[in-house]
Amino acid sequence: MQDAVTSVINTYDVQGKYLDTSAIDKLKSYFATGELRVRAAATISANASSIIKESVGKLFGEQPDLVRPGGNAYTTRRYAACIRDQDYFLRYATYAMLAGDPSILDERVLNGLKETYNSLGVPIASSVKGIQSLKEVVASLVGPDAGKEMGVYFDYLSSGLG
């Protein structure tokens, strides 16, 4: 995982170049949103369990067949696995947002997840809906600017699974 600063510096280091206007602008943009990202992460961390509870409730409210007998989240074990995965998605999206770089999502979450879900019979479309419910709940909690920033990483997760 790299943060936005390391990513910019590594790119220019590999090329043996000094930072140009484009690189400086990327760094300015990253630093300008730093306080917003830190506040959002603090809010998410302080409210993680309620975010998960609300997003899972939203998902199962929209797709009640998942928790009925025969549904993919039926039984305590499967329901708990859904909650666990929602927690992973929230935590790693928050890390990526702080770093300003989605690469941690590829490394720690998405690498092999779609194949694993398919082999276990986990419905991908429902997982994507769960991620989008996280996006909605978080945006309502952290506000529109931070919600938009977090949305980038939830959308990255969704498209990586889709």
XYZ file of C-alpha atoms in Angstrom:
162
model
C 0.000 0.000 0.000
C 1.142 3.484 -0.798
C -0.285 6.806 0.117
C -0.745 9.555 -2.447
C 2.528 11.229 -1.465
C 4.601 8.061 -1.783
C 2.926 7.232 -5.082
C 3.809 10.618 -6.597
C 7.372 10.529 -5.292
C 7.971 6.945 -6.446
C 6.704 7.761 -9.935
C 9.131 10.652 -10.295
C 11.988 8.792 -8.603
C 11.721 5.896 -11.070
C 11.926 8.434 -13.912
C 14.821 10.261 -12.244
C 12.926 13.549 -12.427
C 12.217 16.397 -10.066
C 8.572 17.032 -9.232
C 6.854 19.093 -11.907
C 3.734 21.266 -11.712
C 1.445 18.271 -12.196
C 3.035 16.409 -9.274
C 2.922 19.466 -7.048
C -0.766 19.973 -7.910
C -1.530 16.343 -6.983
C 0.228 16.808 -3.657
C -1.555 20.114 -2.986
C -4.900 18.467 -3.653
C -4.080 15.580 -1.326
C -2.952 17.878 1.495
C -5.893 20.245 1.005
C -8.308 17.425 1.813
C -6.216 16.013 4.656
C -8.234 17.426 7.530
C -11.493 16.367 5.878
C -10.218 12.796 5.479
C -8.933 12.600 9.059
C -12.239 13.920 10.476
C -14.179 11.441 8.359
C -11.978 8.560 9.518
C -12.434 9.578 13.158
C -16.215 9.727 12.719
C -16.278 6.359 10.967
C -14.087 4.769 13.639
C -16.244 6.120 16.457
C -19.435 4.890 14.787
C -18.299 1.735 12.976
C -20.647 -0.682 14.726
C -23.709 1.499 14.132
C -22.671 2.023 10.486
C -22.423 -1.736 9.993
C -25.714 -2.359 11.789
C -27.556 0.250 9.704
C -26.041 -0.844 6.383
C -26.789 -4.528 7.037
C -30.346 -3.605 8.064
C -30.706 -1.646 4.843
C -29.390 -4.527 2.738
C -31.647 -7.127 4.333
C -34.585 -4.715 4.245
C -34.149 -4.453 0.477
C -33.382 -8.170 0.045
C -35.256 -10.031 2.799
C -34.910 -13.371 0.993
C -31.231 -13.406 1.993
C -32.093 -14.028 5.654
C -35.012 -16.380 5.126
C -34.540 -20.176 5.116
C -32.546 -21.065 2.014
C -31.175 -17.541 1.677
C -27.471 -16.881 1.530
C -27.390 -15.113 4.924
C -29.652 -17.661 6.599
C -28.135 -19.248 9.701
C -26.192 -17.409 12.326
C -22.852 -18.374 10.785
C -23.673 -16.950 7.353
C -25.251 -13.833 8.824
C -22.112 -13.259 10.906
C -19.929 -13.713 7.806
C -21.938 -11.002 6.047
C -21.444 -8.628 8.959
C -17.732 -9.485 9.063
C -17.349 -8.722 5.361
C -19.214 -5.421 5.694
C -16.816 -4.517 8.490
C -13.808 -5.353 6.284
C -15.202 -3.255 3.446
C -15.751 -0.285 5.750
C -12.368 -0.543 7.445
C -10.314 -0.950 4.290
C -12.236 1.751 2.408
C -11.418 4.061 5.316
C -7.725 3.141 5.132
C -7.704 3.769 1.376
C -9.461 7.109 1.806
C -6.879 8.219 4.355
C -4.041 7.168 2.054
C -5.699 8.688 -1.004
C -4.868 5.482 -2.856
C -7.081 2.476 -3.633
C -4.191 0.001 -3.974
C -4.771 -1.367 -0.472
C -8.231 -2.455 -1.646
C -6.668 -4.561 -4.384
C -4.028 -6.026 -2.074
C -6.081 -6.722 1.033
C -9.679 -7.084 -0.131
C -10.289 -7.623 -3.825
C -7.456 -9.978 -4.742
C -9.291 -13.286 -5.216
C -12.479 -12.185 -3.446
C -14.783 -12.535 -6.447
C -13.501 -16.061 -7.087
C -13.899 -16.944 -3.411
C -17.435 -15.572 -3.319
C -18.333 -17.467 -6.495
C -16.944 -20.730 -5.107
C -18.916 -20.265 -1.869
C -22.108 -19.261 -3.659
C -22.112 -15.743 -2.210
C -24.245 -13.547 -4.486
C -21.984 -10.847 -5.921
C -24.879 -8.502 -6.678
C -25.972 -8.603 -3.033
C -22.414 -7.967 -1.874
C -22.234 -4.927 -4.144
C -25.577 -3.702 -2.765
C -24.148 -4.118 0.732
C -21.134 -1.989 -0.191
C -23.415 0.644 -1.676
C -25.494 0.649 1.510
C -22.264 1.325 3.431
C -21.592 4.219 1.076
C -25.032 5.718 1.748
C -24.855 5.301 5.524
C -21.337 6.741 5.734
C -22.225 9.729 3.516
C -25.193 10.553 5.743
C -22.916 10.468 8.785
C -19.794 12.287 7.569
C -21.429 14.869 5.307
C -21.447 15.448 1.564
C -17.779 16.327 0.974
C -16.312 13.484 3.023
C -19.096 11.203 1.787
C -18.084 11.937 -1.790
C -14.446 11.167 -0.945
C -15.379 7.876 0.754
C -17.722 7.066 -2.113
C -14.743 6.803 -4.449
C -13.401 3.855 -2.455
C -16.759 2.124 -1.982
C -17.327 2.426 -5.736
C -13.852 0.989 -6.332
C -14.757 -2.023 -4.186
C -18.083 -2.416 -5.998
C -16.534 -2.296 -9.439
C -13.779 -4.692 -8.347
C -16.390 -7.255 -7.377
C -18.757 -6.630 -10.289
